[in-house]
CSV table of C-alpha atoms in Angstrom, one decimal:
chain,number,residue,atom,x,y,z
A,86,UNK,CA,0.0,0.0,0.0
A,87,UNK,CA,1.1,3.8,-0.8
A,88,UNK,CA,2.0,5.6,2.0
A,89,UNK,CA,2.7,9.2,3.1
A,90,UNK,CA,4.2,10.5,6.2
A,91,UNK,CA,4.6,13.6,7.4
A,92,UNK,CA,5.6,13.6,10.9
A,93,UNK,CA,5.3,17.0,12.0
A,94,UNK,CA,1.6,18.7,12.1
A,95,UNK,CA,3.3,22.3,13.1
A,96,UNK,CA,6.8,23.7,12.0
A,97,UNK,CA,7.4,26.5,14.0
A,98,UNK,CA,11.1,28.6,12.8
A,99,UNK,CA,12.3,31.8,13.1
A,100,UNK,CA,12.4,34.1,10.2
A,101,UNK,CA,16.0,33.6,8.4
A,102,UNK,CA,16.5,30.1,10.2
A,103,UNK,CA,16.7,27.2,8.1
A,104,UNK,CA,13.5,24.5,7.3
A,105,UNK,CA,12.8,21.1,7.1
A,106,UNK,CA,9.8,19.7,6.2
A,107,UNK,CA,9.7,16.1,6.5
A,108,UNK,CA,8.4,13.7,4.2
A,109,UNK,CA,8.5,9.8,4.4
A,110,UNK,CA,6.6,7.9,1.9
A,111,UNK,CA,6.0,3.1,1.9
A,112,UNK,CA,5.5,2.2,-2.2
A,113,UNK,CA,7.5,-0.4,-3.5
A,114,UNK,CA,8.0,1.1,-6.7
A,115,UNK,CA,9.5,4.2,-8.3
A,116,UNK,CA,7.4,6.6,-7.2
A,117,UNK,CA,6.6,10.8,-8.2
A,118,UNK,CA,6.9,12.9,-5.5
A,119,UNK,CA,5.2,16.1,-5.2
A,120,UNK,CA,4.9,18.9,-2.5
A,121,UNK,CA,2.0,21.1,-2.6
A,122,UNK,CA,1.3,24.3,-0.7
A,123,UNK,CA,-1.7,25.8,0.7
A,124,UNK,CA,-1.0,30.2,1.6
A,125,UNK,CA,-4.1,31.5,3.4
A,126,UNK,CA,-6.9,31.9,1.5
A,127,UNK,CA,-5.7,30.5,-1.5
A,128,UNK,CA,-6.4,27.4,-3.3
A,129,UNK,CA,-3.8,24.3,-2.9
A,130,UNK,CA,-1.2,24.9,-5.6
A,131,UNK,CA,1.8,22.7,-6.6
A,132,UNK,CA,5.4,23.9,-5.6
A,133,UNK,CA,7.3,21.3,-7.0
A,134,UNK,CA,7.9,17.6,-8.1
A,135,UNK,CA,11.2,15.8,-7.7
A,136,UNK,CA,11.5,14.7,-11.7
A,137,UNK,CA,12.0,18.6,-11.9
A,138,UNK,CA,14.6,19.2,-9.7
A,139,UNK,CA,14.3,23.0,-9.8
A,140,UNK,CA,14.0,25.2,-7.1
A,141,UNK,CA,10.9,27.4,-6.1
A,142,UNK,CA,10.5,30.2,-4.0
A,143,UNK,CA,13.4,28.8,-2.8
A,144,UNK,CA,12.7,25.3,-2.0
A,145,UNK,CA,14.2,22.0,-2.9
A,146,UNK,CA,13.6,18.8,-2.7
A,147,UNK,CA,16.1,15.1,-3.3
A,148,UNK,CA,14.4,12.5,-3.4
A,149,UNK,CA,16.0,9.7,-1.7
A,150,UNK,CA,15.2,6.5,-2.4
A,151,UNK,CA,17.2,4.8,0.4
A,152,UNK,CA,15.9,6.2,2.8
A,153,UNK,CA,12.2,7.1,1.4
A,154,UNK,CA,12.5,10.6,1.7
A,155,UNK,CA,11.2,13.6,0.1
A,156,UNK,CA,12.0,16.3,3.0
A,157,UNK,CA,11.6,20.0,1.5
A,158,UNK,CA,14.2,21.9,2.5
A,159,UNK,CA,15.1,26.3,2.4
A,160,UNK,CA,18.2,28.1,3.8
A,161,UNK,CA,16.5,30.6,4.8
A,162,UNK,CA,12.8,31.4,5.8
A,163,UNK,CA,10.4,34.4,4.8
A,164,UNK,CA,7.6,35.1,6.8
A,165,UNK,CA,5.4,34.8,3.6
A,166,UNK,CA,6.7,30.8,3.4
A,167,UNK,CA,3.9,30.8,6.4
A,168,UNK,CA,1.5,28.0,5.0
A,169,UNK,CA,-0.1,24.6,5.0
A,170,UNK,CA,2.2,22.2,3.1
A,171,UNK,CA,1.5,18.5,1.5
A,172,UNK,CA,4.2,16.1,0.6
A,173,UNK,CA,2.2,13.6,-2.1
A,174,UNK,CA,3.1,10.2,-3.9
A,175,UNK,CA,1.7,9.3,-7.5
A,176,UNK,CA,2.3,5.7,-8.7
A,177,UNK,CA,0.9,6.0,-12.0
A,178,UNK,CA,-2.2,3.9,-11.6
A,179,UNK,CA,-3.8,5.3,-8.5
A,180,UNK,CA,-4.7,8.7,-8.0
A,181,UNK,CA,-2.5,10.6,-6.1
A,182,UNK,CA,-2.0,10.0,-2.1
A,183,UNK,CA,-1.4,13.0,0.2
A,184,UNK,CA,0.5,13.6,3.9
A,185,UNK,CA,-1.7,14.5,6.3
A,186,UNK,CA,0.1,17.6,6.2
A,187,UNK,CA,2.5,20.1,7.7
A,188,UNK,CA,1.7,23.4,8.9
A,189,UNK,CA,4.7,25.9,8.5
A,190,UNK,CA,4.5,29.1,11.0
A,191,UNK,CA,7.5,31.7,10.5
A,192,UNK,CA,8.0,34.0,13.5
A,193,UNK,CA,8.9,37.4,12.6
B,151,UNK,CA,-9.2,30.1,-18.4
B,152,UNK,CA,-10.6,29.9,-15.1
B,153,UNK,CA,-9.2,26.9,-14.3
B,154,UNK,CA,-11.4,24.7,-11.9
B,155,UNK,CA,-14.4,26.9,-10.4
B,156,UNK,CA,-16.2,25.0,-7.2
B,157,UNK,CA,-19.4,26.6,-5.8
B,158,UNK,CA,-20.8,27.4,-3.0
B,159,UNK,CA,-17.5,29.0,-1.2
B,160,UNK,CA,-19.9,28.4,1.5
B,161,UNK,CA,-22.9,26.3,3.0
B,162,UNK,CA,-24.7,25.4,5.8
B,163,UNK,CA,-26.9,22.6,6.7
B,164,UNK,CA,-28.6,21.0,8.5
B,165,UNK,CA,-28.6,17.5,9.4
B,166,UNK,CA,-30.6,15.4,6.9
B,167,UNK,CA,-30.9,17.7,4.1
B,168,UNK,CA,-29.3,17.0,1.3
B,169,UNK,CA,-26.8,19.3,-1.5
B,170,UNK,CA,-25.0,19.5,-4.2
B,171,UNK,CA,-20.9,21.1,-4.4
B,172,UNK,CA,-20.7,21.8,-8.0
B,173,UNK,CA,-17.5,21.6,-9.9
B,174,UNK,CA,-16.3,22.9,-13.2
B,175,UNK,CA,-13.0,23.0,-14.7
B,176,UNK,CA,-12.3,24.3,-18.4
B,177,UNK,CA,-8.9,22.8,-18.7
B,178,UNK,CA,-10.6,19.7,-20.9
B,179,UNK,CA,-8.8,17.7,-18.2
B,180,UNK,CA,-10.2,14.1,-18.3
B,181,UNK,CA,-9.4,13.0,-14.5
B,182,UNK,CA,-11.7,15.3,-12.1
B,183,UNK,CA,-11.9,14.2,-8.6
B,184,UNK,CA,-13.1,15.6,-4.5
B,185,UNK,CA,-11.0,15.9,-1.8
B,186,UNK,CA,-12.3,16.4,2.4
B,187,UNK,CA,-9.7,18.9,3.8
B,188,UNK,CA,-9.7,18.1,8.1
B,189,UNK,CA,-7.3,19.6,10.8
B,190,UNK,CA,-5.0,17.0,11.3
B,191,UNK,CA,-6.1,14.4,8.3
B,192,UNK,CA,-4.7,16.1,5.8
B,193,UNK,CA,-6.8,15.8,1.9
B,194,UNK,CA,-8.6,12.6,2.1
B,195,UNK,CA,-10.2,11.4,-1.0
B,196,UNK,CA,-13.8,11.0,-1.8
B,197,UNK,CA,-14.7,10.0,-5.5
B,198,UNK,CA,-12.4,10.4,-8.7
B,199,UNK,CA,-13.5,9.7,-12.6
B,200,UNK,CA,-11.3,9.5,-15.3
B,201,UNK,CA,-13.4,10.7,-17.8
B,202,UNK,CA,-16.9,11.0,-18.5
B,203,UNK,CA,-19.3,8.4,-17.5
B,204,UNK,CA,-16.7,6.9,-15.6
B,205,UNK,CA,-16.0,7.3,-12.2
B,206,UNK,CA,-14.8,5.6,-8.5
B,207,UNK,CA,-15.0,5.5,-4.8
B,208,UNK,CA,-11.6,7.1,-3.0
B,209,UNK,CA,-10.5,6.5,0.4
B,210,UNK,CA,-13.6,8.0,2.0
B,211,UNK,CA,-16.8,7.6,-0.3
B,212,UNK,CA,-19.8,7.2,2.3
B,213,UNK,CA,-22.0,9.2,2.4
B,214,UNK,CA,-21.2,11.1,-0.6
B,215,UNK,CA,-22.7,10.3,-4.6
B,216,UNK,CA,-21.2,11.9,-7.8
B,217,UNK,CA,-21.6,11.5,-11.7
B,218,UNK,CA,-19.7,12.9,-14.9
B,219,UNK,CA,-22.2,13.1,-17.5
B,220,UNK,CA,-19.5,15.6,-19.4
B,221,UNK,CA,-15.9,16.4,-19.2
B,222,UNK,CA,-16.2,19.6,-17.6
B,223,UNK,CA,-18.3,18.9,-14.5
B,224,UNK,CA,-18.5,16.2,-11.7
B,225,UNK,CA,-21.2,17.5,-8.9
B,226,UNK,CA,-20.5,15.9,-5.6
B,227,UNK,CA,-23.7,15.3,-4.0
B,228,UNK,CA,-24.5,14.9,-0.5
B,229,UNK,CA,-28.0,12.9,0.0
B,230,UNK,CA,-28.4,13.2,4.2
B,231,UNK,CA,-25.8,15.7,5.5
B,232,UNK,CA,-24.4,14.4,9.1
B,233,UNK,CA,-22.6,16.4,11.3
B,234,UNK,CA,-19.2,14.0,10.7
B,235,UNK,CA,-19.7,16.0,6.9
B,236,UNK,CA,-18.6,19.4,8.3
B,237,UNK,CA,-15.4,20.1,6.2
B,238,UNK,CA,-13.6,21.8,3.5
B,239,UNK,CA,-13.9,20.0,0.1
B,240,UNK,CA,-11.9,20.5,-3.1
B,241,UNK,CA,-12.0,19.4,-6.1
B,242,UNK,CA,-9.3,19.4,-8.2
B,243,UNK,CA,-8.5,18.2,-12.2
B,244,UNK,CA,-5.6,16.9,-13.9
B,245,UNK,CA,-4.5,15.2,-17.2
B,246,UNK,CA,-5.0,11.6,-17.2
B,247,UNK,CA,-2.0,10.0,-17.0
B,248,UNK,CA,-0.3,6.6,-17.0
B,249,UNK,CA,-2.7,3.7,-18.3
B,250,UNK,CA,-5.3,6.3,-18.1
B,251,UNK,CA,-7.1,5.8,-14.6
B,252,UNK,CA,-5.6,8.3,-12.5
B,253,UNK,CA,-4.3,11.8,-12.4
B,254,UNK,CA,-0.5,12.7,-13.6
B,255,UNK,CA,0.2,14.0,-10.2
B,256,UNK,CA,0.1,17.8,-11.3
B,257,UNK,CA,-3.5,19.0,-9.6
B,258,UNK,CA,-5.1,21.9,-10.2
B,259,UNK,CA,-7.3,22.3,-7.4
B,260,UNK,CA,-10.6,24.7,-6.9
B,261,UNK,CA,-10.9,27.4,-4.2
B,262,UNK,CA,-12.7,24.9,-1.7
B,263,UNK,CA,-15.9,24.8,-0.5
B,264,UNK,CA,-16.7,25.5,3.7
B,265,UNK,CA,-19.3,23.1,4.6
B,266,UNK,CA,-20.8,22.9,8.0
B,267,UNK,CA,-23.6,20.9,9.0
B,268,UNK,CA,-25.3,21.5,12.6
């Protein structure tokens, strides 16, 4: 069975201090990993997938298969990274399977 | 391109009536499917269909009814609201990818609908 886990319901950091959003994931395949963002009062928007390996906003993500990881990562936080964040898993032929979610909160 | 349009933003019910969250998306994306946003489940999924007339139960289907008589709408319909209903729901589009019974992984998700049912 697809898995997601996010350990962490609320991330609190300091404004300039570094994240870590943490994402485990259970598939026995080669999975897509995704992380989506919520901002407040916005719709759920996607801020990246690991097949891209860009960076946005600031963010990055490795995958790592070892350790079935896909932990979202910035050097430095902005108060406007404040948000509701979802680590996802898509196996091709079952829709896609969300974290339960973590919420970020950075402290001015 | 308005992308995926959900009404009503809001709704309130009471217990035993019944409604309909409507759902539109003008992306001609064949997978469409509803999500249940709670405080600490995370997005939970309700129904999905991959194209019209075509559609299946996700992880959290009772309760809840849709259909897909075109590509551009799937209606999720509640027939006896219960209290355990009160939520956020989404609903969100995407290509069809892979053997052509799920998304691609890339969402693109409505604004959300507040439901509360007393």
């Amino acid at each position: 069975a697809q898995r997601v886990t996010q350990p962490e319901k609320l991330l609190s950091v300091f404004k300039g201090a570094p994240v870590e959003l943490k994402c485990n994931y259970s598939y026995s395949g080669s999975p897509e990993l995704f992380w989506y963002v919520q901002y407040s009062r916005q719709r759920l928007q996607l801020l990246l997938r690991h097949i891209s390996r860009e960076s946005i906003k600031g963010f990055t993500a490795d995958l790592n298969k070892g350790e079935t990881s896909f932990h979202l990562k910035k050097p430095f936080a902005q108060e406007e990274d404040s948000a509701m964040y979802y680590c996802a898993l898509y196996s091709g032929n079952t829709p896609l399977v969300f974290g339960k979610g973590t919420r970020l909160s950075v402290i001015a | 391109n308005a992308g995926v349009t959900q009404t009503p933003k809001f709704q309130v019910l009471k217990t035993g009536q019944s409604m309909t969250l409507q759902c539109a998306q003008d992306m001609n994306h064949e997978y469409m499917s509803w999500y249940r946003q709670d405080p600490g489940m995370g997005l939970r999924l309700i129904h999905y269909s991959v194209g019209a007339g075509i559609t299946d139960q996700g992880e959290v289907p009772n309760g809840y009814n849709v259909s897909r008589s075109t590509t551009e709408d799937f209606p999720l319909r509640l027939l006896s609201a219960a209290p355990s209903q009160t939520s956020v729901y989404f609903c969100a589009s995407s290509y069809s990818g892979g053997r052509g019974w799920s998304d691609t992984g890339e969402l693109f998700f409505g604004e959300g609908s507040r439901l509360t049912v007393l």
